[in-house]
CSV table of C-alpha atoms and ligand atoms in Angstrom, one decimal:
chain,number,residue,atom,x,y,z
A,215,UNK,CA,-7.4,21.2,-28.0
A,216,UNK,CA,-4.7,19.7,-25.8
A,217,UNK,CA,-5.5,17.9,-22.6
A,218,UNK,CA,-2.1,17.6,-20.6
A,219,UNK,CA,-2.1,14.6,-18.4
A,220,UNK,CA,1.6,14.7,-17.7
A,221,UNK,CA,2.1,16.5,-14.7
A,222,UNK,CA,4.8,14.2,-13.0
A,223,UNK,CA,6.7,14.7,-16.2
A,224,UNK,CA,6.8,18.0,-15.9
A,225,UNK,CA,4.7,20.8,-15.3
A,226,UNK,CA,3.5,24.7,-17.4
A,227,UNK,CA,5.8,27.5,-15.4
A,228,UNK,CA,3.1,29.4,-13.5
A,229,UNK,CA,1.7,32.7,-13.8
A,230,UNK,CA,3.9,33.9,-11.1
A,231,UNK,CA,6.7,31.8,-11.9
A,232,UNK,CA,6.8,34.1,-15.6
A,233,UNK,CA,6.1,37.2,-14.5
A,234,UNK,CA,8.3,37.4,-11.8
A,235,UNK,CA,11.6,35.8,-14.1
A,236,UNK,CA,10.9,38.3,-17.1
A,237,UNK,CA,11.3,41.1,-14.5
A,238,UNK,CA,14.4,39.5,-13.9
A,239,UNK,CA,15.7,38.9,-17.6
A,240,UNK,CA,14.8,42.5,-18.6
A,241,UNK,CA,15.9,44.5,-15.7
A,242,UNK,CA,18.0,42.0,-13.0
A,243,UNK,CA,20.9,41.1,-14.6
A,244,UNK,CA,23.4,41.8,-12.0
A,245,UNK,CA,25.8,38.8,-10.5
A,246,UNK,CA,24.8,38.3,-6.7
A,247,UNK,CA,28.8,38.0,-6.5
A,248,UNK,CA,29.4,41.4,-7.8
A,249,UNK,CA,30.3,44.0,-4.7
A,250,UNK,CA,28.3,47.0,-6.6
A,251,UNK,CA,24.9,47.4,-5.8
A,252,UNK,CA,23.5,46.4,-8.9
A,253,UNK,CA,25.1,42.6,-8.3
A,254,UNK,CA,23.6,43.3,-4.1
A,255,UNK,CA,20.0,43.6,-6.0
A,256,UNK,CA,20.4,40.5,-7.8
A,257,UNK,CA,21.9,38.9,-4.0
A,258,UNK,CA,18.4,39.7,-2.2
A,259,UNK,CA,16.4,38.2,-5.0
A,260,UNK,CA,18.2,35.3,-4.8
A,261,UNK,CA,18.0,35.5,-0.4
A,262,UNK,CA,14.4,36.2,-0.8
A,263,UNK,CA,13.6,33.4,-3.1
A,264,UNK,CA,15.8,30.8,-0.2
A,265,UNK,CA,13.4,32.4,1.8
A,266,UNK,CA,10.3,31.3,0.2
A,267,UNK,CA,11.6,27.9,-0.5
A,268,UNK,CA,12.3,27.5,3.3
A,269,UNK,CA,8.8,28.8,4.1
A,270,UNK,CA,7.8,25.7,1.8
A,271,UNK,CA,10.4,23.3,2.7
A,272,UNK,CA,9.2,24.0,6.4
A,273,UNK,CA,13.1,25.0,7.0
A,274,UNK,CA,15.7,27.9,7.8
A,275,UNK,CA,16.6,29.7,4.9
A,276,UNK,CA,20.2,28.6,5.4
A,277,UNK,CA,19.1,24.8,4.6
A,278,UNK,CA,18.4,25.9,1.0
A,279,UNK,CA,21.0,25.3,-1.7
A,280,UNK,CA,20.0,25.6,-4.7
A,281,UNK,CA,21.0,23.5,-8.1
A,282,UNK,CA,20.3,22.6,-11.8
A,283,UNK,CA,17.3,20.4,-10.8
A,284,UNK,CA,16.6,17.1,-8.7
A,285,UNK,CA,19.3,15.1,-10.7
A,286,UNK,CA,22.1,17.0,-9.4
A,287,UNK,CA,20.8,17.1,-5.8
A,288,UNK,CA,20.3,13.8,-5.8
A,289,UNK,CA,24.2,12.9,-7.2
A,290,UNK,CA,25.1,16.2,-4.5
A,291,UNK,CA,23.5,14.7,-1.8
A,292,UNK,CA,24.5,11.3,-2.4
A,293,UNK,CA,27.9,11.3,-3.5
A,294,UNK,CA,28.4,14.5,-1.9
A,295,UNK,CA,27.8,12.4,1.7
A,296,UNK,CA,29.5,9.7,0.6
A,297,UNK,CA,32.2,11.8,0.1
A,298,UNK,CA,32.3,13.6,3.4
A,299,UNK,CA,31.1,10.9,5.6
A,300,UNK,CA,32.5,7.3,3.8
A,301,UNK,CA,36.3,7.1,4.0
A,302,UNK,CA,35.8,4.7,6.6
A,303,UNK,CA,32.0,4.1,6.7
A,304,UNK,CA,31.7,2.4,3.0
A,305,UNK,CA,28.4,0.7,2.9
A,306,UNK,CA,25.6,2.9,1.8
A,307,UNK,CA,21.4,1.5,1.6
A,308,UNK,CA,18.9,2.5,-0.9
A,309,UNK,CA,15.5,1.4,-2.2
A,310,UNK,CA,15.2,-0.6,-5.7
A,311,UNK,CA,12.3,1.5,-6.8
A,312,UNK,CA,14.4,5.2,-6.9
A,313,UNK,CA,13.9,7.7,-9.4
A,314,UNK,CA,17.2,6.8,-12.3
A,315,UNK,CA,19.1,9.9,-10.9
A,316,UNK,CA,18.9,8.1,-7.6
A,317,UNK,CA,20.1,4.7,-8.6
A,318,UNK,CA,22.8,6.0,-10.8
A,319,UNK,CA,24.5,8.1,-7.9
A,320,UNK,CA,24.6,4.9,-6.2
A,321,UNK,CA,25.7,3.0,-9.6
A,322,UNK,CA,28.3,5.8,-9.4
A,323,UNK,CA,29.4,4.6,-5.6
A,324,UNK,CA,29.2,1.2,-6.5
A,325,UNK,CA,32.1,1.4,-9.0
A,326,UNK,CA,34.2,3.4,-6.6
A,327,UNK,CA,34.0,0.5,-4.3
A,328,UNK,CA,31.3,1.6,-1.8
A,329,UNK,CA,28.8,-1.5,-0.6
A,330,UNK,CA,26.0,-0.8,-2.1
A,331,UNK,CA,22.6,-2.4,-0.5
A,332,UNK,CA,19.1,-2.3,-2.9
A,333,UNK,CA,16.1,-2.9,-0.7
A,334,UNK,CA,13.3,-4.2,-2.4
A,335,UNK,CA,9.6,-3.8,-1.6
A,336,UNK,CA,7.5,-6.6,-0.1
A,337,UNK,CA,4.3,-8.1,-1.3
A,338,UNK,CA,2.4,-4.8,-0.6
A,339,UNK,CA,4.7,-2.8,-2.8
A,340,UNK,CA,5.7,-0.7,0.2
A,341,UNK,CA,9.1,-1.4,0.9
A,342,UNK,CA,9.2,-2.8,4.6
A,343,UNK,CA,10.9,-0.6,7.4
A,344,UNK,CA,12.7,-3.0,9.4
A,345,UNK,CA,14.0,-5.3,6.2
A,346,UNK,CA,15.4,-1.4,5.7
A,347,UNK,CA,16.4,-0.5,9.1
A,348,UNK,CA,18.1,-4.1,9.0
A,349,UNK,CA,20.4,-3.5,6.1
A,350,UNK,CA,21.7,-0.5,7.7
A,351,UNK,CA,25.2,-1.4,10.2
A,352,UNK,CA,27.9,0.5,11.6
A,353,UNK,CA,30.0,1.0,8.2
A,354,UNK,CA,26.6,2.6,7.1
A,355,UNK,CA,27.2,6.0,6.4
A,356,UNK,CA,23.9,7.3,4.4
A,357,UNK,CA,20.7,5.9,3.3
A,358,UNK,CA,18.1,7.4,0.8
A,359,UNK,CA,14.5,6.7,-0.1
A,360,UNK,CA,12.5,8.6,-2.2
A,361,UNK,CA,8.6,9.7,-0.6
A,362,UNK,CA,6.4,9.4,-3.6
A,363,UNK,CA,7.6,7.3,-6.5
A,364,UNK,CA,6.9,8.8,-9.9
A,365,UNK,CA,5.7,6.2,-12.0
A,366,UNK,CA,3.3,4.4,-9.3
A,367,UNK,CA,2.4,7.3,-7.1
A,368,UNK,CA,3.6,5.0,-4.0
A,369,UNK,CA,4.0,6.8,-0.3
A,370,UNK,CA,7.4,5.3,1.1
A,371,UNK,CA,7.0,5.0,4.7
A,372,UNK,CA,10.2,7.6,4.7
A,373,UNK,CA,9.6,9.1,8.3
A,374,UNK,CA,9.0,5.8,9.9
A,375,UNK,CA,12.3,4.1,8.0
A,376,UNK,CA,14.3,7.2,8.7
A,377,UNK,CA,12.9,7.5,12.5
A,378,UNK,CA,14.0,3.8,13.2
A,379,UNK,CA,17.4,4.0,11.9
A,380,UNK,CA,18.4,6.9,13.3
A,381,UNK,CA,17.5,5.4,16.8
A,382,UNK,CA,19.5,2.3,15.9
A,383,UNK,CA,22.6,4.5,14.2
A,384,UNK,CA,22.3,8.0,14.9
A,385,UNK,CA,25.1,9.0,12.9
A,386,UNK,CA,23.8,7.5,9.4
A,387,UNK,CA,22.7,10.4,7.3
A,388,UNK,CA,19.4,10.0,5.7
A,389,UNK,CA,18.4,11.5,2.6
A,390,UNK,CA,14.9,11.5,1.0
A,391,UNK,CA,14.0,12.8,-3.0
A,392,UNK,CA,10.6,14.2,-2.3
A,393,UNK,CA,10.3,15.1,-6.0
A,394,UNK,CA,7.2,14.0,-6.5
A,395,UNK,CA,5.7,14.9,-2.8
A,396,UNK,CA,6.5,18.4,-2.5
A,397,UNK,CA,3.7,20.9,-2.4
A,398,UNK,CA,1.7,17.7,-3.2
A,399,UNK,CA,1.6,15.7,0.3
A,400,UNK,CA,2.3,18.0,3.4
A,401,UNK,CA,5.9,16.9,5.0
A,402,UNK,CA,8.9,18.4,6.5
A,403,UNK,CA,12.5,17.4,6.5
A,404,UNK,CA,12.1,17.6,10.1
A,405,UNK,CA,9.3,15.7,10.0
A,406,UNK,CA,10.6,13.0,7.7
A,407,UNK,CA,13.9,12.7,9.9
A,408,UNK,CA,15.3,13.7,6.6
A,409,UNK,CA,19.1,15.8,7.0
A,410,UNK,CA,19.0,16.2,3.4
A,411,UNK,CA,16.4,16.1,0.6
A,412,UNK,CA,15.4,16.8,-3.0
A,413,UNK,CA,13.0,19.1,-4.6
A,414,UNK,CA,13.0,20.0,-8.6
A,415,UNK,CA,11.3,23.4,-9.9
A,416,UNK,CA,9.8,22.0,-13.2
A,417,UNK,CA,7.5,19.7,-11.2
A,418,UNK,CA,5.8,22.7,-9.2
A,419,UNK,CA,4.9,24.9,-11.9
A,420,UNK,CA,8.5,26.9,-12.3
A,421,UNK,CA,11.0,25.8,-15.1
A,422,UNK,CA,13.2,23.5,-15.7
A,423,UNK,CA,16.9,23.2,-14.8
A,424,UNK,CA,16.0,24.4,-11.6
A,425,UNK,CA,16.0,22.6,-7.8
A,426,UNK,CA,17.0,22.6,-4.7
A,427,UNK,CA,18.3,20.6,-2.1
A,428,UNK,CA,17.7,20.7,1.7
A,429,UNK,CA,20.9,20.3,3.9
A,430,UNK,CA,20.2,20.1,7.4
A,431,UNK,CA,23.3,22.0,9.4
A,432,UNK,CA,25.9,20.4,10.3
A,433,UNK,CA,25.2,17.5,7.9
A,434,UNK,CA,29.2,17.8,5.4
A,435,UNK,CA,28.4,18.0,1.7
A,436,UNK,CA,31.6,17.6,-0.4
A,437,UNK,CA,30.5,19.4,-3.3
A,438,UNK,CA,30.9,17.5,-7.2
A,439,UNK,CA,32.9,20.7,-8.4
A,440,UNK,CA,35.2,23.2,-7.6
A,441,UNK,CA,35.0,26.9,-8.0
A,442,UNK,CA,33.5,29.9,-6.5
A,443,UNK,CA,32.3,30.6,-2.4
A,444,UNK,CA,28.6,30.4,-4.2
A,445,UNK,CA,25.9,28.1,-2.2
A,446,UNK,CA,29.1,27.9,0.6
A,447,UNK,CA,31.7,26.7,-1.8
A,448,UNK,CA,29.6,23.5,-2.1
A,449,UNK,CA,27.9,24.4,-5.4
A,450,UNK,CA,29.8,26.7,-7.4
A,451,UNK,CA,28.6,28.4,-10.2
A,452,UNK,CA,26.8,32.2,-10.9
A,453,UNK,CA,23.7,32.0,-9.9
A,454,UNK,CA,20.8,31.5,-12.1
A,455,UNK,CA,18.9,34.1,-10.9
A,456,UNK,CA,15.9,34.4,-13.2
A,457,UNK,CA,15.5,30.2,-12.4
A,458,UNK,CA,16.0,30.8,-8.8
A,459,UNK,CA,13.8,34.1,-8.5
A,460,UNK,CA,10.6,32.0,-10.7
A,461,UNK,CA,11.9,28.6,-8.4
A,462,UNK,CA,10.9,31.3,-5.4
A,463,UNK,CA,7.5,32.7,-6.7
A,464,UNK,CA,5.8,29.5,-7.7
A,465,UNK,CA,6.9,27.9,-4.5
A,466,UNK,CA,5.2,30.8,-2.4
A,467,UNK,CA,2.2,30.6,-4.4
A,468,UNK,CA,1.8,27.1,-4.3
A,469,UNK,CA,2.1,26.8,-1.1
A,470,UNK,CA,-1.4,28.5,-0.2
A,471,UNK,CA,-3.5,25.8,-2.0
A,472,UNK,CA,-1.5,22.4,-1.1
A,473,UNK,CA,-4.7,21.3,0.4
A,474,UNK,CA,-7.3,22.0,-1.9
A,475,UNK,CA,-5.0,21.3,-5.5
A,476,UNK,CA,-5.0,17.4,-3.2
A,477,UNK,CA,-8.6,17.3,-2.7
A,478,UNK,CA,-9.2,18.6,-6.7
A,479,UNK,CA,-7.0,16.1,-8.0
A,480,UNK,CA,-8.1,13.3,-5.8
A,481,UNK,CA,-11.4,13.9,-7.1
A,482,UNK,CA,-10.6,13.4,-10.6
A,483,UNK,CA,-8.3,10.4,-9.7
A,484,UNK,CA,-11.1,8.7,-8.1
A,485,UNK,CA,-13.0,9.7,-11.7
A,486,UNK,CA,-10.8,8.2,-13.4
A,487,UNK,CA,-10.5,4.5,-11.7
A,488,UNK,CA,-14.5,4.7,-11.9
A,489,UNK,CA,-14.6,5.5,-15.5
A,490,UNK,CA,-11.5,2.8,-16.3
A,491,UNK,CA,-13.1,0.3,-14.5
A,492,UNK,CA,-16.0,0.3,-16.8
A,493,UNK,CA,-13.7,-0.8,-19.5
A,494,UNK,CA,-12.4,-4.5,-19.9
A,495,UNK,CA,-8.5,-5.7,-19.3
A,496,UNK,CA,-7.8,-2.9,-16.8
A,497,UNK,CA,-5.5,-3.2,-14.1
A,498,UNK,CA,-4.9,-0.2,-11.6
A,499,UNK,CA,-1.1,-0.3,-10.7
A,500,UNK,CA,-1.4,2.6,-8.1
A,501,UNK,CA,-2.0,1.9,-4.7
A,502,UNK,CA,-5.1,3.3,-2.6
A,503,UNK,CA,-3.2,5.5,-0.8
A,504,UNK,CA,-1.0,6.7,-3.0
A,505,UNK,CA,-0.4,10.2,-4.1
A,506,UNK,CA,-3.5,11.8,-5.3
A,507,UNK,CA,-1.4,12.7,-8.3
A,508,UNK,CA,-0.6,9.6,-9.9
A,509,UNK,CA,-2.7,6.9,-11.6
A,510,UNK,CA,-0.6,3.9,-13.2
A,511,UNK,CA,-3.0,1.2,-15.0
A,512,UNK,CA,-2.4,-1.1,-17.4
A,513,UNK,CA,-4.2,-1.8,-20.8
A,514,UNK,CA,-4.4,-5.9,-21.2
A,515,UNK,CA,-3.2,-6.7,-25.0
A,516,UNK,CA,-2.0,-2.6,-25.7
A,517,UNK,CA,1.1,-1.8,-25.5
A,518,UNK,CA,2.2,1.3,-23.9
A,519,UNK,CA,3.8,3.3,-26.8
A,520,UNK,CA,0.9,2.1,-28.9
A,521,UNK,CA,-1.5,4.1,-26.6
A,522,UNK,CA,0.2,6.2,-25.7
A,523,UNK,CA,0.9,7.9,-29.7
A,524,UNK,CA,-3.1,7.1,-29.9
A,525,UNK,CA,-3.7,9.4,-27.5
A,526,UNK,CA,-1.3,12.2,-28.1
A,527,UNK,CA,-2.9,12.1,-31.9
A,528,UNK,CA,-5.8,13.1,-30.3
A,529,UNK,CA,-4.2,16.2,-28.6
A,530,UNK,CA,-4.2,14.3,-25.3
A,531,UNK,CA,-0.7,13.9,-23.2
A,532,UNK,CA,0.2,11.0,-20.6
A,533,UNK,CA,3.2,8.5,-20.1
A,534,UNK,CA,4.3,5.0,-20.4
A,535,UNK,CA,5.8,4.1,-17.2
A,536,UNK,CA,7.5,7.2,-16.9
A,537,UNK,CA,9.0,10.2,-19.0
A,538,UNK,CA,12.5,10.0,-18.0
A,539,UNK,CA,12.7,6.4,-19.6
A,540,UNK,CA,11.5,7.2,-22.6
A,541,UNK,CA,10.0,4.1,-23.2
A,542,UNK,CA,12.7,2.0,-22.0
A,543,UNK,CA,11.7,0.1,-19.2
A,544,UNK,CA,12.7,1.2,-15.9
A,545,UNK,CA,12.5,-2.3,-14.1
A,546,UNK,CA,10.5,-0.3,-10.8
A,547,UNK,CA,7.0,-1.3,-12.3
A,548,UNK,CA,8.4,-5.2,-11.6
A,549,UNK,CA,9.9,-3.8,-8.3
A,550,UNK,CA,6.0,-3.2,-7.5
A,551,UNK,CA,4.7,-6.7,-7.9
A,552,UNK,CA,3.4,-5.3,-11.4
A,553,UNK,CA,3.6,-8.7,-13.6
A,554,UNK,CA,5.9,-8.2,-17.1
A,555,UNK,CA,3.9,-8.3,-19.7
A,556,UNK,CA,1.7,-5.6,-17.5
A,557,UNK,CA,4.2,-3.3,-17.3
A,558,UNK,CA,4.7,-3.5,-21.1
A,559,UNK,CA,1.0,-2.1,-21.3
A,560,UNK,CA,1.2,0.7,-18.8
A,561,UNK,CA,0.1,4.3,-18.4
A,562,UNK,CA,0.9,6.9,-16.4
A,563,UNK,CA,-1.6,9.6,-15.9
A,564,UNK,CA,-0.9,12.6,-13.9
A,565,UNK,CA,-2.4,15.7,-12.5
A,566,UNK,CA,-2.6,19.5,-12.0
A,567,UNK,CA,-4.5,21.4,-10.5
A,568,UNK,CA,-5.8,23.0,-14.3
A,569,UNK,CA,-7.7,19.6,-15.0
A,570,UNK,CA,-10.9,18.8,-15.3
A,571,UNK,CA,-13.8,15.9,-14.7
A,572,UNK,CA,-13.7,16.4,-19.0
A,573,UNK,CA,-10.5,16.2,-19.9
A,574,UNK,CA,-10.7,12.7,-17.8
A,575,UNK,CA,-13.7,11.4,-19.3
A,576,UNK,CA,-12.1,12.6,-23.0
A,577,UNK,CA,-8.9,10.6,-21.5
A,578,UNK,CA,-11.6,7.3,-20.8
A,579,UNK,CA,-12.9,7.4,-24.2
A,580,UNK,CA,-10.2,8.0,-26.3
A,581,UNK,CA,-8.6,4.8,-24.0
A,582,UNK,CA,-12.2,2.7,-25.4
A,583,UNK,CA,-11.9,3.8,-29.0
A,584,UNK,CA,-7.8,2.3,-28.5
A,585,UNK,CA,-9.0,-0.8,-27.5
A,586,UNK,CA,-11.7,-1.0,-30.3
A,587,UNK,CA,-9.4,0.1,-32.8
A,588,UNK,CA,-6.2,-1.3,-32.1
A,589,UNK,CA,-6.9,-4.4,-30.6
A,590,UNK,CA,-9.1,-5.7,-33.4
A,591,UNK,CA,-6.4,-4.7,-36.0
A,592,UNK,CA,-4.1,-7.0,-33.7
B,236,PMP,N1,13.4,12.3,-8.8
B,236,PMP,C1,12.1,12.1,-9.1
B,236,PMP,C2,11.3,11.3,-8.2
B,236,PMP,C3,11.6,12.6,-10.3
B,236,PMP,O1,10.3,12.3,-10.7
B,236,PMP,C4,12.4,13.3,-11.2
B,236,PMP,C5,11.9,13.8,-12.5
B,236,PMP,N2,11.3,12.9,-13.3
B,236,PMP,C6,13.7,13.6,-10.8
B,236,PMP,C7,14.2,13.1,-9.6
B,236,PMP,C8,14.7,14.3,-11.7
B,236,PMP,O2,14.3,15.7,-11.7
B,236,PMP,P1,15.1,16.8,-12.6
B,236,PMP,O3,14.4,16.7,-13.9
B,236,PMP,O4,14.8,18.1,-11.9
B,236,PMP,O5,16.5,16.5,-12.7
């Protein structure tokens, strides 16, 4: 029996998502570049999949570029602005609690010289819009916070930041990784004030090595490599159609249950702080409000690699902190208030719609037979 817990980390390629890309694999091989018809067939799969990423994205199709997956949208949309927009304009704002892809574009920036401003939360974790608006001046030429952060579940207050900033500096571009907020939370670039933002394929039920990002027009992209005329000239490279073609299908049928996956996994979030908080040394690092998909707690006296091999003995999947840092400490549970020697003993648990009230109580007891166990043998 497995009981996956790891949604945030990654997620099963859907039903639709498979079906649709072994069509492709078998049958479409053709190069949407190629002038015959067989490359025109692969051309429409690939327009038809924009398509349904725009229908989700809330965007024209036009808006969609597609890429390897959120870590080169994010260094695309980042550098890629700096690029275009910064010759002149050099200072450039971010949050410290980004996704690593995120901070090391800006790392990136910061070595060629670009002023790079970190903007940390405040006491409630959230970081606060007008210590953000404030860091932004004229030299400003792009700011970028993320909408739900992946190893708390945190809601940044993107539309209000991005709103407020572009009042005070209209020309700053504003970028937003909504990674871990797409087809979760209901949003819009539009609606977030967003010219340009991230989604990644893996974490919606299509595979990995796939994303997009969203380029509102008119924003100037200068692309990280040179090449072919595909995605505008700004991302060259053949298309991966099968990626793009299962990217398309899980998106579309995703997007009919956003609501009711939120309300199903709310439900067993809620589950699972009642269940936790039935068990001694337990601190809840998520917020209230946060995304309905996230639940960071720590274990007092466990730390999190300890745990977290317990419970993948016993078939049963979650994170420390998060995946990406494979076990290395990111630093963004501190950015959160969470105190050190918390963060050490953190989980993260996260949802998909496919789980159950059991696999959460399973979860809940396997975390009591830890603490016996473990803690005793300390
Ligand atoms: N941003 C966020 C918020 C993420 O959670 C992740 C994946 N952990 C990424 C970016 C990177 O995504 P990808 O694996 O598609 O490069």
């Amino acid at each position: 029996m497995m009981i996956y817990l790891d949604s945030a980390a990654t997620t099963r390629p859907g039903e639709a998502c498979v079906s649709a890309m072994t069509e492709m694999l078998r049958e479409q091989y053709g190069n949407p570049s190629s002038l015959h018809s067989f490359g025109l067939a692969a051309e429409t799969l690939v327009t038809n999949a924009r398509k349904q990423l725009a229908a989700a994205l809330g965007c024209e199709a036009g808006s969609v570029m597609f890429t390897s997956g959120a870590t080169e949208s994010n260094h695309l949309a980042v550098l890629g602005t700096a690029h275009a927009y910064g010759k002149r304009k050099r200072r450039v704002v971010t949050s410290t609690v980004e996704h690593a892809s995120v901070r090391g574009a800006f790392d990136l920036l910061e070595a060629e010289g670009y002023e790079v401003v970190r903007v940390a939360p405040g006491a409630d974790g959230i970081p606060d819009a007008a210590a953000f608006a404030a860091a932004v001046n004229e030299n400003t030429c792009l700011i970028s916070m993320m909408l739900v952060n992946n190893e708390t579940g945190h809601i940044l207050p993107v539309q209000k930041v991005f709103a407020q900033v572009k009042r005070e500096h209209p020309d700053v571009i504003t970028h937003c990784d909504a990674v871990q907020g797409f087809l979760k939370i209901p949003f819009t670039p539009q609606k977030l004030n967003a010219d340009l933002l991230t989604v990644s394929g893996h974490k919606v039920h299509a595979c990995k090595g796939i994303g997009a990002l969203y380029h509102k027009k008119g924003v100037r992209l200068t692309g990280l490599m040179k090449g072919g005329e595909q995605e505008g000239g700004i991302r060259p490279g053949t298309e991966s159609v099968p990626l793009i073609v299962g990217f398309g299908a899980a998106v579309s049928d995703l997007s009919k249950t956003v609501a009711g996956r939120a309300e199903h996994v709310s439900g067993l979030r809620s589950e699972c702080i009642r269940q936790l908080s039935a068990l001694d040394g337990i601190t809840v690092n998520s917020p209230a409000g946060g995304s309905p998909y996230i639940l960071s707690f720590s274990v007092k006296g466990l730390r999190s690699e300890t745990m977290l091999h317990f419970l993948s003995d016993r078939g049963i999947y979650v994170s420390s902190g998060s995946a990406c840092s494979k076990g290395k400490q990111s630093g963004v549970l501190e950015q959160f208030g969470i105190r050190p020697d918390l963060a050490d003993s953190t989980l993260r648990v996260s949802f998909c719609a496919e789980n159950t009230a059991e696999e959460i109580t399973a979860l809940c007891a396997a975390l009591q037979d830890a603490q016996q166990q473990l803690v005793h043998k300390r």
